[in-house]
Coordinates of C-alpha atoms and ligand atoms in Angstrom, one line a residue:
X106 CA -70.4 -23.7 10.8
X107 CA -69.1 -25.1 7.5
X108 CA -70.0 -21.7 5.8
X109 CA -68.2 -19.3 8.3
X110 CA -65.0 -21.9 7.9
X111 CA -64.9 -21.9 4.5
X112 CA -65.4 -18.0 4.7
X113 CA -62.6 -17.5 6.9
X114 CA -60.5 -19.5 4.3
X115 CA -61.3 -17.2 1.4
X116 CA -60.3 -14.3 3.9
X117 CA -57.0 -16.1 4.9
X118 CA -56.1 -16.5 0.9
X119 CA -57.0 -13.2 0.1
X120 CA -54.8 -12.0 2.6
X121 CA -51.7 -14.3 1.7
X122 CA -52.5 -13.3 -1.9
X123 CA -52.4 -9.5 -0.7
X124 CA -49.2 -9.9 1.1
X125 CA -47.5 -11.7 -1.4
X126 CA -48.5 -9.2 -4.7
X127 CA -48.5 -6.3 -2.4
X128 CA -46.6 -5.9 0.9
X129 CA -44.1 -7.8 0.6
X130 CA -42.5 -6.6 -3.3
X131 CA -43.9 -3.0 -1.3
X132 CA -41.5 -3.3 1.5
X133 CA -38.7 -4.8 -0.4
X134 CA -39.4 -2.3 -2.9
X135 CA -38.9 0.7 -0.1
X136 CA -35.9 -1.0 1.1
X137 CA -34.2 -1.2 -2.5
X138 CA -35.0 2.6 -2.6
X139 CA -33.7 3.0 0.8
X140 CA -30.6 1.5 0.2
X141 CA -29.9 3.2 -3.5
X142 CA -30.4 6.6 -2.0
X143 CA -27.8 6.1 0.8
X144 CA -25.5 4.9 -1.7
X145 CA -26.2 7.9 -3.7
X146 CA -25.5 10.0 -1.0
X147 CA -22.3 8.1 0.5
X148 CA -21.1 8.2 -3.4
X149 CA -21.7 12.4 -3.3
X150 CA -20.1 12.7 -0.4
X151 CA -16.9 10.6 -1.0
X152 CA -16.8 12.8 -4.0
X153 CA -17.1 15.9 -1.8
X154 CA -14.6 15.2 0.6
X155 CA -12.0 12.9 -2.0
X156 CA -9.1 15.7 -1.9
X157 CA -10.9 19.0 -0.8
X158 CA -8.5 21.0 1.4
X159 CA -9.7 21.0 4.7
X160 CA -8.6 23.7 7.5
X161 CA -9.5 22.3 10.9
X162 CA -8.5 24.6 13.9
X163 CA -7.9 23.3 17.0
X164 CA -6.4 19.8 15.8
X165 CA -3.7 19.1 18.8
X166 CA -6.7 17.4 20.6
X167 CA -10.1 16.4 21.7
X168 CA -13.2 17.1 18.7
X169 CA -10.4 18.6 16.1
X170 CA -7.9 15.3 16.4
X171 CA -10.7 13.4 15.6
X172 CA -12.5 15.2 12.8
X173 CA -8.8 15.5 11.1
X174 CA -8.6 11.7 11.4
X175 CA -12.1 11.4 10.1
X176 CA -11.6 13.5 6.8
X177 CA -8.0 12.6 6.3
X178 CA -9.4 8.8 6.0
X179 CA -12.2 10.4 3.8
X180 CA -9.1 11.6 1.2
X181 CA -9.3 15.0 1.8
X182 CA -6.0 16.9 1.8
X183 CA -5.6 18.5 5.6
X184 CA -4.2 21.8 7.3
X185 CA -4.1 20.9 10.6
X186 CA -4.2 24.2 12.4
X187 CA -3.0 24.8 16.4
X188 CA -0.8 26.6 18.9
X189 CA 1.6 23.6 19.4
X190 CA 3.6 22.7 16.4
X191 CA 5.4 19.9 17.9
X192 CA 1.9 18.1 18.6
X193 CA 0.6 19.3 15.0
X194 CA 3.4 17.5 13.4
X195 CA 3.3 14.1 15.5
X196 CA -0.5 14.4 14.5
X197 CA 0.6 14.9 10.6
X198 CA 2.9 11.7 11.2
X199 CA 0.3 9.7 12.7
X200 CA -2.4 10.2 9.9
X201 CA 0.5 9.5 7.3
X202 CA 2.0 6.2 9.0
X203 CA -1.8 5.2 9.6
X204 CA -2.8 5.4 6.5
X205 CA 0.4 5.2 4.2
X206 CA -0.9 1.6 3.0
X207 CA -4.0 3.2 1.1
X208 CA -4.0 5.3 -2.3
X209 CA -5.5 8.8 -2.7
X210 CA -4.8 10.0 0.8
X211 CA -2.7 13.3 0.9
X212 CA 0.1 13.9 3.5
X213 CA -1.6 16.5 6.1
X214 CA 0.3 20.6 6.2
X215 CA 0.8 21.8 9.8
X216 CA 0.3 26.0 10.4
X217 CA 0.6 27.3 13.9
X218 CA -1.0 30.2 15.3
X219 CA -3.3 31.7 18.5
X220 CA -6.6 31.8 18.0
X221 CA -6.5 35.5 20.7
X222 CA -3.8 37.1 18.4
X223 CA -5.4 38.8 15.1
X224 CA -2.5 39.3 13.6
X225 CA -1.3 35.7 13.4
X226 CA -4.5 34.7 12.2
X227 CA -4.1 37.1 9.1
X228 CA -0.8 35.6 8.8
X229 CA -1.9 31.9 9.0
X230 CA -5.0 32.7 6.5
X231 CA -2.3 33.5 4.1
X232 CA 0.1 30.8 4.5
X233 CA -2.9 28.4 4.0
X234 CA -3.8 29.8 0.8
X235 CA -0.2 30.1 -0.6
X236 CA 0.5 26.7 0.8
X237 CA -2.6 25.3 -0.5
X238 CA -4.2 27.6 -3.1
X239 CA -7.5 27.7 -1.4
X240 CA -9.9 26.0 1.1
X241 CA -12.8 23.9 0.4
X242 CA -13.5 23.5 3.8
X243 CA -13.0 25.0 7.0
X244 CA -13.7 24.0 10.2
X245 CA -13.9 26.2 12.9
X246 CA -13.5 23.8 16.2
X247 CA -10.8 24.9 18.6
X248 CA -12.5 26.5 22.0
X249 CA -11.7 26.7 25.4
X250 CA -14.8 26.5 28.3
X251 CA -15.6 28.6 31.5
X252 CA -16.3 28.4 35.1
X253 CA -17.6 30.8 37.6
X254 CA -19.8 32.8 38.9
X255 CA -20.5 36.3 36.9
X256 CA -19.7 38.9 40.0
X257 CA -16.6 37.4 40.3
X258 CA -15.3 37.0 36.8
X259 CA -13.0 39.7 35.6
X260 CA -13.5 41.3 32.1
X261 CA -9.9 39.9 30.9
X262 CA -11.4 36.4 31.5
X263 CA -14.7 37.1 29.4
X264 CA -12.8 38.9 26.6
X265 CA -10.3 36.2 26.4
X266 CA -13.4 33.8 26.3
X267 CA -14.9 35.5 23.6
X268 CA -11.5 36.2 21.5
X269 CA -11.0 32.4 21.0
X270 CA -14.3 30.8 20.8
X271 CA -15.7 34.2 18.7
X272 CA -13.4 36.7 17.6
X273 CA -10.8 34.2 16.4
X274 CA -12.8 31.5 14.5
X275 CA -14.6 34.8 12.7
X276 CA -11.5 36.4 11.8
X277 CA -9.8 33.2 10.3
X278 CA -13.5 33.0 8.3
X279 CA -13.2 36.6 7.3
X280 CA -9.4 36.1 6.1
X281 CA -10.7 33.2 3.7
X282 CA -14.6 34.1 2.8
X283 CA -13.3 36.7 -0.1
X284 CA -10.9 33.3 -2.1
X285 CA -14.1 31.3 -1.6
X286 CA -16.7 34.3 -3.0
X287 CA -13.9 34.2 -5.9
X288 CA -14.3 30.8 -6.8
X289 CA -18.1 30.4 -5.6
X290 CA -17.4 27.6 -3.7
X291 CA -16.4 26.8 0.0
X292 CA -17.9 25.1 3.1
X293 CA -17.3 26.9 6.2
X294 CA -18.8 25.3 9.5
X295 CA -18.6 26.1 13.5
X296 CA -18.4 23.5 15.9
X297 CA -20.3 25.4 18.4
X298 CA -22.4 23.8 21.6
X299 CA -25.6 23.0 23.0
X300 CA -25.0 25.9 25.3
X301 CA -25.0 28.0 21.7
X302 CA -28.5 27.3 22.4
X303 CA -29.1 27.5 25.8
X304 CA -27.3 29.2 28.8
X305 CA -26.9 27.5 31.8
X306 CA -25.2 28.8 35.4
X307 CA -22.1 29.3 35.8
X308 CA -21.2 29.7 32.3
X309 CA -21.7 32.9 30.7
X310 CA -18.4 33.9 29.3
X311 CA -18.5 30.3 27.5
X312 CA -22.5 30.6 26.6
X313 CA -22.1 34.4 25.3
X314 CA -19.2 33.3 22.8
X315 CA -21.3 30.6 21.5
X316 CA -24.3 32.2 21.0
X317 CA -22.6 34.8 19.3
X318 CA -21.3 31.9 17.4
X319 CA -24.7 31.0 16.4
X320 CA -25.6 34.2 15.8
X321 CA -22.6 34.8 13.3
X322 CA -22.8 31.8 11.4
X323 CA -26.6 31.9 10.6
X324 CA -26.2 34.8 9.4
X325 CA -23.2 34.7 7.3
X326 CA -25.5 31.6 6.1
X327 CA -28.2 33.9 4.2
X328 CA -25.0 36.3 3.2
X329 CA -22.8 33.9 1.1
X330 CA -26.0 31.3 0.0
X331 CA -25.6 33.8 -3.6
X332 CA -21.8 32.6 -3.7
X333 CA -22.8 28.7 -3.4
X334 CA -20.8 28.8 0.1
X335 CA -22.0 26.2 2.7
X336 CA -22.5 27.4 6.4
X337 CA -23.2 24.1 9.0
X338 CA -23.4 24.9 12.3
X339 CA -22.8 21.6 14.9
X340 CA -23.8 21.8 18.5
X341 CA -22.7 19.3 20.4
X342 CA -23.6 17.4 24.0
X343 CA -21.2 16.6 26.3
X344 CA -17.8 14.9 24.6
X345 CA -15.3 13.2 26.3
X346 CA -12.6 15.6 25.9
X347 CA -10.1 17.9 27.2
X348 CA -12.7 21.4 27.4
X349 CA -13.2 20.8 31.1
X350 CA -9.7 20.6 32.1
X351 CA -8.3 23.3 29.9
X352 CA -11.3 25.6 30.9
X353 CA -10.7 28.8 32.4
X354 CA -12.0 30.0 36.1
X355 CA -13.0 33.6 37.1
X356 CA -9.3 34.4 38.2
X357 CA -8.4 33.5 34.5
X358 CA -6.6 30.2 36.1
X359 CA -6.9 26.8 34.6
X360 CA -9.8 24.8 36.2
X361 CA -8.1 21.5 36.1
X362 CA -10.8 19.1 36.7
X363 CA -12.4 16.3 34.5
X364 CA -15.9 16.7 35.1
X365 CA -18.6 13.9 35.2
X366 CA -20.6 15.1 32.5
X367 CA -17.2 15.3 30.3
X368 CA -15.9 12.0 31.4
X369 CA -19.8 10.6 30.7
X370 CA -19.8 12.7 27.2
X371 CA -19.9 11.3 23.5
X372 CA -16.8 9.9 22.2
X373 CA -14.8 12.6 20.4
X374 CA -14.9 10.1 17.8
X375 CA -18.3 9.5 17.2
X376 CA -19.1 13.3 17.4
X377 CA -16.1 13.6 14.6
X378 CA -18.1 10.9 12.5
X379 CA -21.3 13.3 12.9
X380 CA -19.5 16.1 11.4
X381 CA -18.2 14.3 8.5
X382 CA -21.2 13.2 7.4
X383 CA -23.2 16.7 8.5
X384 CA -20.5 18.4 6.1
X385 CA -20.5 16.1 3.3
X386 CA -24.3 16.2 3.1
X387 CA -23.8 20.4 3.2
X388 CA -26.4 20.3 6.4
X389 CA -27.3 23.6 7.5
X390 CA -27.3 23.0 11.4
X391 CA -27.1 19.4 13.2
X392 CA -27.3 18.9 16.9
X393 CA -25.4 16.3 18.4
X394 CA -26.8 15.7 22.3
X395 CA -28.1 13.5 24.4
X396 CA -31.7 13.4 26.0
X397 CA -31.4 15.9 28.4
X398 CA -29.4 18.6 26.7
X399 CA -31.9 18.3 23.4
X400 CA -35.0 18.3 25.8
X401 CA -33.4 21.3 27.4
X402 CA -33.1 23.0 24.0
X403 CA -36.8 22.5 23.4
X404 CA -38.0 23.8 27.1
X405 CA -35.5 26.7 26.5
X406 CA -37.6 27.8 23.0
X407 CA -41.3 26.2 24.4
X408 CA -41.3 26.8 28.1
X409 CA -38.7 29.5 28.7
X410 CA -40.7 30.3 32.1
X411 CA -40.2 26.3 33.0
X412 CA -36.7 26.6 32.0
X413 CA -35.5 30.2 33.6
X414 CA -36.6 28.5 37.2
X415 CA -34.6 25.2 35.9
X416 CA -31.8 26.8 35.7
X417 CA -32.4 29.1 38.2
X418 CA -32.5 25.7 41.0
X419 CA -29.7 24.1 39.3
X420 CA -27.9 27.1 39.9
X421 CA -29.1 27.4 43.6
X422 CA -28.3 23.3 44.2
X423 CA -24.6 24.0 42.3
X424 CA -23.8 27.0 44.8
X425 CA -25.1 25.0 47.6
X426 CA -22.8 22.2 46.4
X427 CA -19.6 24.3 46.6
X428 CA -20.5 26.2 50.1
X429 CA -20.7 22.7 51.7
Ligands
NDP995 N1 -16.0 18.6 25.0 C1 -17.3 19.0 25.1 O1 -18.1 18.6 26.0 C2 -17.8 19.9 24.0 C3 -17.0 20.7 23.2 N2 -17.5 21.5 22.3 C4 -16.6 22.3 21.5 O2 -15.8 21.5 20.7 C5 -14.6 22.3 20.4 C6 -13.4 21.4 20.6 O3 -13.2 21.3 22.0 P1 -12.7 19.9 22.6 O4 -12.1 19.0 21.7 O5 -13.9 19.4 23.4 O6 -11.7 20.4 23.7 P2 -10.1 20.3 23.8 O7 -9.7 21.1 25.0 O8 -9.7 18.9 23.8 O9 -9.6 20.9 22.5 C7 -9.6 22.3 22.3 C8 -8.7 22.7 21.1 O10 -8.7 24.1 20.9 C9 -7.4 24.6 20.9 N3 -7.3 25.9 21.4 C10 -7.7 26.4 22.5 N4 -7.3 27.7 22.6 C11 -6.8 28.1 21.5 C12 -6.2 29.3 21.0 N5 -6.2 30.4 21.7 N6 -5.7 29.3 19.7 C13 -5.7 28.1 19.0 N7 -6.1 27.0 19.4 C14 -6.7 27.0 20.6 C15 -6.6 23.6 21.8 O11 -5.2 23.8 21.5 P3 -4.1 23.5 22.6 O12 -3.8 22.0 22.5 O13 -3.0 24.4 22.1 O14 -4.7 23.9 23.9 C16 -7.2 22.3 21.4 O15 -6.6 21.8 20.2 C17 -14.7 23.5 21.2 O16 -15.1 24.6 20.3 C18 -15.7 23.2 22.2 O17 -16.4 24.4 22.6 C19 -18.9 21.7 22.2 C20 -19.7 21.0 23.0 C21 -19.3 20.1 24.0
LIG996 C1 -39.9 17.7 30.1 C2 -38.6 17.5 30.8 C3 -37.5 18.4 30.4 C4 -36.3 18.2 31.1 C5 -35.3 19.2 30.8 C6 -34.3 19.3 31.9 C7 -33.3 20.4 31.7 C8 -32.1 19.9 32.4 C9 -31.0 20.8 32.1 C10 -29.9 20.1 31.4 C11 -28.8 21.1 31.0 C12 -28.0 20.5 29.9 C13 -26.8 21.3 29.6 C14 -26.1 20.8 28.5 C15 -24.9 21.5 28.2 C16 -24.0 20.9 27.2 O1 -24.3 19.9 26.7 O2 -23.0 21.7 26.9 C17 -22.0 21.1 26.0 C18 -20.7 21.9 26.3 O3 -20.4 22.7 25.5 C19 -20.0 21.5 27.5 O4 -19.1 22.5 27.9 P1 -18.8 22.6 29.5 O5 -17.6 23.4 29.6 O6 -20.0 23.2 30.1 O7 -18.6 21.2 30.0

């Protein structure tokens, strides 16, 4: 009895003496590391963003408001880009009176154009570059949404679809990619969607534009890596924004509902805070979901089959929805 006691003492001391020489300087050790690589990385990324010129489209509302709040508190030096010049410049205002108390933080430039009309864009890529000299970063994030059925969905409404979430944010990247290849530097990024991932009913025009989004991006990626140009593609969740109220119906009128899923959505906020930090740590791709939409991403590229009769239900259950 006495022996096995005094055994199990040795045992305990051992242990304490492993724990004290050994776990514990271990785990404080990994913590210390922990903590000085953040702060490395928080320190390169305040020197990233600290005065780059940043373009981001779409900035009258929603994902682009926020994201031009996020890097104008970051230092950088902002063109806020939209269609409404009245909102850009109340926007402008707001950063500078929010922020007027705090050094190194620049007074945001406005430009207006359409995102549909090429030639504006051409225009607008110009201005920024006279205005500015050239852009360090650019962020592709205005977009409008879908809803309808395919049969009944007119061509004008697909193209118009694709000319603002597609054919615009590519031709403002094509307008600026050749001052970046000059100076071998740039960061261009798409804010595209989960459904740049997967399709789901009743959303093709929407789901085609950004796929092709995807598409484009990864591949102007591999293209410009030789230039030392940054491509980061972010595909958000749901966000609690504007995109279901402004999104277009198969008669090309305004849909005009706040959906749950919207309402229920990320903040636009915190989604802005994930795309600062994606884009100051030059990530390639982030995706920015909930469980559902990343599970659905997953079954979509392990279990198409599964996910094909998914969708195929939800689609049934939607229509069944609407008859009723
Ligand atoms: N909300 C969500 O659930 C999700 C959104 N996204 C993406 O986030 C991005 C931002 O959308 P979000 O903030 O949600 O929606 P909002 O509707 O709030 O914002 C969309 C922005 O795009 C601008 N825009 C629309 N059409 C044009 C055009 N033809 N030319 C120029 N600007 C235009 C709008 O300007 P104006 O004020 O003039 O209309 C507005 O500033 C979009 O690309 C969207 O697809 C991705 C995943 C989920
Ligand atoms: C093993 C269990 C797997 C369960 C997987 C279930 C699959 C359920 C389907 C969920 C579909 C999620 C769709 C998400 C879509 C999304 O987040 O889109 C973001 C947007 O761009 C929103 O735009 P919208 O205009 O559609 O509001």
């Amino acid at each position: 009895m006495g022996l096995i006691s005094l055994r199990k003492t040795a045992e305990k001391g051992r242990l304490m003496d492993l724990t004290s020489t050994v776990i514990i300087p271990l785990l404080f050790g990994s913590l210390g590391l922990f903590a000085l690589f953040r702060l490395l990385q928080w320190m390169r990324m305040r020197t990233y963003l600290q005065g780059a010129v940043v373009v981001v489209t779409g900035a009258t509302s929603g994902l682009g408001k926020e994201c031009a709040k996020a890097f104008h508190a970051a230092g950088s030096r902002l063109v806020l880009c939209g269609r409404d010049s009245e909102k850009l410049k109340d926007l402008a205002q707001e950063l500078t009176t929010m922020t007027n108390h705090r050094k190194n933080l620049h007074e945001p430039h406005t430009v207006v154009f359409d995102l549909s009309d090429t030639k504006s864009i051409l225009n607008a890529a110009e201005l920024i570059l006279k205005h500015s000299g050239h852009v360090d970063i650019l962020i592709n994030n205005a977009g409008i949404s879908y809803r309808g059925t395919i049969i009944d969905t007119g061509l004008d409404v697909d193209k118009k679809v694709m000319e603002t979430n597609y054919f615009g944010p590519i031709a403002l990247t094509k307008a600026l990619l050749p001052s970046m290849i000059k100076r071998r530097q740039g960061h261009i990024v798409a804010i595209s969607s989960v459904q740049g991932k997967i399709s789901i009913p009743f959303r093709s025009a929407y789901a085609a534009s950004k796929h092709a989004t995807q598409a484009f991006f990864d591949c102007l990626r591999a293209e410009v890596e030789q230039y030392e140009i940054d491509v980061t593609v972010i595909s958000p969740g749901y966000i609690q924004t504007n995109l279901s109220l402004n999104a277009v119906t198969a008669d090309g009128s305004r849909y005009g509902v706040m959906d749950k899923n919207t309402a229920e959505g990320q903040t636009a906020a915190e989604v802005a805070q994930v795309v600062l930090s994606a884009v100051g740590q030059k990530k390639k791709e982030v995706l920015v979901a909930g469980l559902m939409p990343s599970l659905a991403v997953y079954l979509r590229n392990l279990f198409p089959k599964l996910f094909f009769n998914l969708m195929a239900a939800r689609a049934k259950k939607e229509r069944k929805a609407k008859d009723s």
